[in-house]
Amino acid sequence: MSIDLDRVRAGLGPRHHRVLVAATRGGEAAGRAFGVPETADAEIGSVSKGLTGLLFRQMVGAGDVAPDATLGELLGRPEASYAPLTLEAVAQHRSGLPRLQPDGGARSQVARTWALWRRGENPYGDTIDELLAMAADAPIGKPRFAYSNLGFELLGAALSRAARVPYAALLRERVLEPLGMDGAYAPSRPSELRADAVAGLSRRGRPQEAWVGEALGPAGGVRCTAADLAALLTGLVSGTAPGIDALEATSPAQGASRIGAAWMTTTHGDREVVWHNGRTGGFGSWVGVDRTARTGVALVTATARSCEREGFAALRQLASES
């Protein structure tokens, strides 16, 4: 039975006009763009953390970094508050780092948030050096689960420094190319956006600037096509993705969920689902797999609306048919 992407798309409802949809089942995978060209790429937001989790585990497996290596050691910042934090703790959101970087640089968090709400401006855009300087005095909380964008920005920077390769190129070499995600990329500036890059909209339909930035990439700056999403699902379900043990949940997270390297594992009904979601100023995203049923679903909508509930429902439907 072929995968019915029209039905998956219909499950998103009428508020989602431009979407990328992908699914895999029984060794078959398919992706399609609705309302935009098939070659269009869109922001996957924090699903980027899932890719960084794969990169981290791939580099551990290759012997390029150790899980207990510290941010201070790899980033050359022994004086920073984040210096003693291990890569493993950061990858599992149990480092104690705050969700966002502290105020610093030319724009405070209040100013960034206000500009986003009022004018749809990109609240990120920092360079790695700017990030490291702003985060140097970040308050470190207790080592328990606390979701942190800042943590994954620092994790990606540390992996990049360890390999001596910029994050975008490192991710392409170690994760994207092996998966066949040929259209995926992490732009550092607006000029790097491709011709078919989709512009996102707020929940009220207002145009939003693209979320790009050198420091943002590992936490939320990757863009994908529908074909890329299908390739990602194939790698996750088949177990052939580089760093696939990033999906192995070894630490408690929110509620009954557990976490591996970024990827969450949640019991949904009688099924165990490994997943990650994302939200930017103009996009919502969700990627989930049922590894037992060998099925997966990926959704990206060019409106800043959650598609998590619809993703879980579509995956459950697909798994029931396998």
Coordinates of C-alpha atoms in Angstrom, one line a residue:
M1 CA 0.0 0.0 0.0
S2 CA 1.5 3.3 -1.0
I3 CA 1.8 6.2 1.5
D4 CA -1.1 8.6 1.2
L5 CA 0.6 12.0 1.7
D6 CA -2.6 13.8 0.8
R7 CA -4.3 12.3 3.8
V8 CA -1.4 13.3 6.0
R9 CA -1.5 16.8 4.7
A10 CA -5.3 17.0 5.2
G11 CA -4.8 16.1 8.8
L12 CA -3.1 19.5 9.3
G13 CA -6.4 21.3 8.6
P14 CA -7.1 24.5 6.7
R15 CA -4.9 26.9 8.7
H16 CA -1.8 25.4 7.2
H17 CA -1.6 26.5 3.5
R18 CA 2.0 25.9 2.7
V19 CA 3.5 22.7 4.1
L20 CA 6.2 20.1 3.5
V21 CA 5.1 16.5 4.3
A22 CA 7.1 13.3 4.4
A23 CA 6.4 9.8 5.6
T24 CA 8.0 6.3 5.6
R25 CA 6.5 2.9 6.1
G26 CA 7.7 -0.6 5.3
G27 CA 10.8 0.6 3.5
E28 CA 9.0 3.1 1.3
A29 CA 9.5 6.8 1.9
A30 CA 7.9 9.8 0.2
G31 CA 7.9 13.6 0.5
R32 CA 5.9 16.3 -1.0
A33 CA 5.5 20.1 -0.9
F34 CA 2.0 21.6 -0.8
G35 CA 1.5 25.2 -1.8
V36 CA 5.1 25.8 -2.7
P37 CA 7.5 24.3 -5.3
E38 CA 8.8 20.8 -4.7
T39 CA 12.3 22.2 -4.4
A40 CA 11.3 24.7 -1.7
D41 CA 13.2 24.7 1.6
A42 CA 11.8 25.7 5.0
E43 CA 12.9 26.3 8.5
I44 CA 12.8 23.2 10.7
G45 CA 13.5 25.2 13.8
S46 CA 14.5 23.1 16.8
V47 CA 14.4 19.8 14.8
S48 CA 17.8 21.1 14.0
K49 CA 18.8 20.0 17.5
G50 CA 17.9 16.5 16.5
L51 CA 20.4 16.7 13.6
T52 CA 23.0 18.2 16.0
G53 CA 22.3 15.2 18.3
L54 CA 23.1 12.8 15.5
L55 CA 26.3 14.8 14.7
F56 CA 27.4 14.6 18.4
R57 CA 26.9 10.9 18.5
Q58 CA 28.6 10.4 15.2
M59 CA 31.6 12.3 16.4
V60 CA 31.7 10.3 19.7
G61 CA 31.5 7.0 17.7
A62 CA 34.3 8.2 15.4
G63 CA 36.5 9.1 18.4
D64 CA 36.6 12.8 17.6
V65 CA 35.1 13.9 20.9
A66 CA 34.4 12.2 24.3
P67 CA 30.9 12.5 25.9
D68 CA 32.6 13.8 29.1
A69 CA 34.6 16.5 27.2
T70 CA 33.8 19.9 28.5
L71 CA 32.7 23.1 26.8
G72 CA 35.5 25.0 28.3
E73 CA 38.1 22.5 27.0
L74 CA 36.8 22.5 23.4
L75 CA 35.9 26.2 23.2
G76 CA 39.0 27.5 24.8
R77 CA 37.1 29.4 27.5
P78 CA 38.2 28.0 30.8
E79 CA 37.0 31.1 32.6
A80 CA 33.4 30.9 31.3
S81 CA 30.6 29.8 33.6
Y82 CA 29.8 27.1 31.1
A83 CA 33.4 25.7 31.0
P84 CA 32.8 22.6 33.3
L85 CA 29.7 21.5 31.5
T86 CA 30.1 18.2 29.6
L87 CA 28.9 17.6 26.0
E88 CA 26.7 14.7 27.2
A89 CA 24.9 16.9 29.8
V90 CA 24.3 19.6 27.2
A91 CA 23.0 17.2 24.6
Q92 CA 20.5 15.9 27.1
H93 CA 19.4 19.4 28.3
R94 CA 20.6 18.7 31.8
S95 CA 23.5 21.1 31.9
G96 CA 21.7 23.8 34.0
L97 CA 22.1 26.3 31.2
P98 CA 19.3 28.8 30.7
R99 CA 16.9 28.5 27.8
L100 CA 18.3 31.6 26.0
Q101 CA 21.6 33.5 26.2
P102 CA 21.8 36.3 28.8
D103 CA 21.5 39.9 27.7
G104 CA 24.6 41.1 26.0
G105 CA 25.9 42.6 22.8
A106 CA 24.0 45.3 20.8
R107 CA 20.5 43.8 21.5
S108 CA 19.0 42.7 24.8
Q109 CA 16.6 39.7 25.0
V110 CA 13.8 42.2 25.6
A111 CA 14.7 44.2 22.5
R112 CA 15.0 41.1 20.4
T113 CA 11.7 39.7 21.5
W114 CA 10.0 43.0 21.0
A115 CA 11.4 43.4 17.5
L116 CA 10.2 39.8 16.7
W117 CA 6.6 40.5 17.9
R118 CA 6.3 43.9 16.4
R119 CA 8.2 43.6 13.1
G120 CA 8.9 39.9 12.6
E121 CA 12.7 40.4 12.9
N122 CA 15.1 37.6 13.4
P123 CA 15.9 37.5 17.1
Y124 CA 19.2 35.6 16.5
G125 CA 21.9 36.3 13.9
D126 CA 24.9 36.2 16.3
T127 CA 28.3 35.0 15.3
I128 CA 30.0 32.3 17.3
D129 CA 32.4 34.7 19.0
E130 CA 29.5 37.0 20.0
L131 CA 27.7 34.0 21.4
L132 CA 30.7 32.8 23.5
A133 CA 31.2 36.3 24.9
M134 CA 27.5 36.8 25.8
A135 CA 27.2 33.4 27.4
A136 CA 30.5 33.6 29.4
D137 CA 28.6 34.7 32.6
A138 CA 25.4 32.7 32.0
P139 CA 23.9 31.5 35.3
I140 CA 24.2 27.7 35.7
G141 CA 21.3 26.0 37.4
K142 CA 20.9 22.5 38.8
P143 CA 21.8 19.5 36.6
R144 CA 18.3 18.4 35.8
F145 CA 16.3 18.5 32.6
A146 CA 15.7 22.1 31.4
Y147 CA 15.3 22.7 27.7
S148 CA 18.1 25.1 26.4
N149 CA 18.5 26.7 23.0
L150 CA 21.7 28.2 24.3
G151 CA 23.0 24.8 25.2
F152 CA 22.7 23.5 21.7
E153 CA 24.3 26.6 20.2
L154 CA 27.3 26.0 22.5
L155 CA 27.3 22.3 21.7
G156 CA 27.4 22.9 18.0
A157 CA 30.2 25.5 18.5
A158 CA 32.2 22.9 20.5
L159 CA 31.8 20.2 17.9
S160 CA 32.8 22.6 15.2
R161 CA 35.9 23.7 17.2
A162 CA 36.8 20.0 17.8
A163 CA 36.7 19.2 14.1
R164 CA 38.1 22.6 13.0
V165 CA 35.3 22.8 10.5
P166 CA 32.4 25.3 10.5
Y167 CA 29.2 23.8 11.8
A168 CA 27.3 24.1 8.5
A169 CA 30.0 22.2 6.6
L170 CA 30.6 19.7 9.4
L171 CA 26.9 18.8 9.6
R172 CA 26.8 18.4 5.8
E173 CA 29.8 16.2 5.8
R174 CA 29.0 14.0 8.7
V175 CA 25.1 13.8 8.7
L176 CA 23.4 15.4 5.7
E177 CA 25.3 13.9 2.9
P178 CA 25.3 10.3 4.3
L179 CA 21.6 10.6 4.8
G180 CA 21.0 11.9 1.2
M181 CA 19.6 15.2 2.5
D182 CA 21.0 17.1 -0.5
G183 CA 18.8 20.2 -0.2
A184 CA 19.4 20.8 3.6
Y185 CA 21.6 23.6 4.8
A186 CA 22.2 26.0 7.7
P187 CA 22.5 29.6 6.4
S188 CA 24.5 32.0 8.5
R189 CA 23.2 35.2 6.8
P190 CA 20.2 36.1 4.6
S191 CA 22.4 36.3 1.5
E192 CA 22.9 32.5 1.8
L193 CA 19.2 31.7 1.5
R194 CA 18.4 29.9 -1.8
A195 CA 16.0 31.0 -4.5
D196 CA 13.3 28.6 -3.3
A197 CA 13.5 29.4 0.4
V198 CA 10.0 29.8 1.8
A199 CA 9.2 32.9 3.7
G200 CA 7.3 32.1 6.9
L201 CA 4.3 33.8 8.5
S202 CA 3.3 34.5 12.1
R203 CA 0.1 33.1 13.5
R204 CA -1.6 36.3 12.4
G205 CA -0.3 36.0 8.9
R206 CA 2.4 38.6 9.1
P207 CA 5.7 38.1 7.2
Q208 CA 8.7 37.0 9.3
E209 CA 12.3 37.4 8.7
A210 CA 14.3 34.2 8.1
W211 CA 15.9 32.9 11.3
V212 CA 19.5 32.6 10.2
G213 CA 22.8 33.0 12.1
E214 CA 26.2 31.3 12.5
A215 CA 25.5 30.5 16.2
L216 CA 21.9 29.6 15.6
G217 CA 22.5 26.7 13.2
P218 CA 22.9 23.8 15.7
A219 CA 19.9 24.8 17.8
G220 CA 17.4 26.0 15.1
G221 CA 18.9 27.2 11.9
V222 CA 18.7 24.3 9.5
R223 CA 16.4 24.4 6.4
C224 CA 15.1 21.3 4.6
T225 CA 13.1 20.3 1.5
A226 CA 10.3 17.7 1.6
A227 CA 12.8 15.2 0.0
D228 CA 15.2 15.9 2.8
L229 CA 12.6 15.1 5.4
A230 CA 11.9 11.8 3.7
A231 CA 15.6 11.0 3.6
L232 CA 15.9 11.8 7.3
L233 CA 12.9 9.5 8.2
T234 CA 14.4 6.7 6.2
G235 CA 17.7 7.0 8.1
L236 CA 16.0 7.2 11.5
V237 CA 13.7 4.2 10.9
S238 CA 16.2 2.0 9.2
G239 CA 18.9 2.7 11.8
T240 CA 21.4 3.8 9.1
A241 CA 21.5 7.5 10.1
P242 CA 25.0 8.6 11.3
G243 CA 24.9 8.8 15.1
I244 CA 21.7 6.8 15.3
D245 CA 22.2 6.1 19.0
A246 CA 21.2 9.7 19.6
L247 CA 17.7 8.3 19.6
E248 CA 18.4 6.0 22.6
A249 CA 16.7 7.6 25.6
T250 CA 18.9 7.4 28.7
S251 CA 17.8 10.3 30.8
P252 CA 14.4 11.5 32.3
A253 CA 12.9 14.5 30.6
Q254 CA 9.4 16.2 30.9
G255 CA 6.6 14.1 32.3
A256 CA 7.0 10.5 31.3
S257 CA 9.2 11.4 28.4
R258 CA 12.9 10.4 28.2
I259 CA 15.7 11.9 26.2
G260 CA 18.8 10.8 24.3
A261 CA 20.9 13.3 22.4
A262 CA 18.1 15.9 21.8
W263 CA 15.6 13.2 20.7
M264 CA 12.6 12.7 23.0
T265 CA 11.0 9.3 23.5
T266 CA 7.3 9.3 24.6
T267 CA 4.7 6.6 25.0
H268 CA 1.8 7.7 22.9
G269 CA -1.2 5.4 23.5
D270 CA 0.4 1.9 23.2
R271 CA 3.2 3.1 20.9
E272 CA 6.7 4.4 21.7
V273 CA 7.5 7.4 19.6
V274 CA 10.9 9.1 19.2
W275 CA 10.4 12.7 18.1
H276 CA 11.4 16.4 18.1
N277 CA 9.4 19.5 17.3
G278 CA 10.3 23.1 16.4
R279 CA 8.9 26.6 16.2
T280 CA 10.4 29.7 14.7
G281 CA 8.8 33.1 14.0
G282 CA 7.3 31.8 10.8
F283 CA 7.3 28.0 10.9
G284 CA 6.2 25.0 12.9
S285 CA 7.7 21.5 12.6
W286 CA 7.5 18.0 13.9
V287 CA 9.5 14.8 13.1
G288 CA 8.6 11.5 14.7
V289 CA 9.3 7.8 14.2
D290 CA 7.8 4.6 15.6
R291 CA 10.9 2.4 15.3
T292 CA 9.0 -0.8 16.2
A293 CA 6.4 -0.3 13.4
R294 CA 9.2 1.1 11.1
T295 CA 7.1 4.2 10.3
G296 CA 7.8 7.9 10.4
V297 CA 6.2 11.2 9.7
A298 CA 7.6 14.7 9.2
L299 CA 5.7 18.0 9.0
V300 CA 6.8 21.5 8.4
T301 CA 4.3 24.4 8.0
A302 CA 5.2 27.9 6.9
T303 CA 3.1 29.4 9.6
A304 CA 4.2 29.7 13.3
R305 CA 1.7 27.1 14.5
S306 CA 2.3 23.9 16.3
C307 CA 1.8 20.7 14.3
E308 CA 2.8 18.3 17.1
R309 CA -0.7 16.9 17.8
E310 CA -1.2 16.3 14.1
G311 CA 2.2 14.7 13.8
F312 CA 1.5 12.2 16.5
A313 CA -2.0 11.4 15.0
A314 CA -0.6 10.9 11.5
L315 CA 2.2 8.6 12.8
R316 CA -0.3 6.5 14.8
Q317 CA -2.5 6.1 11.8
L318 CA 0.4 5.1 9.6
A319 CA 1.7 2.6 12.2
S320 CA -1.8 1.0 12.5
E321 CA -1.7 0.3 8.8
S322 CA 1.8 -1.3 8.7

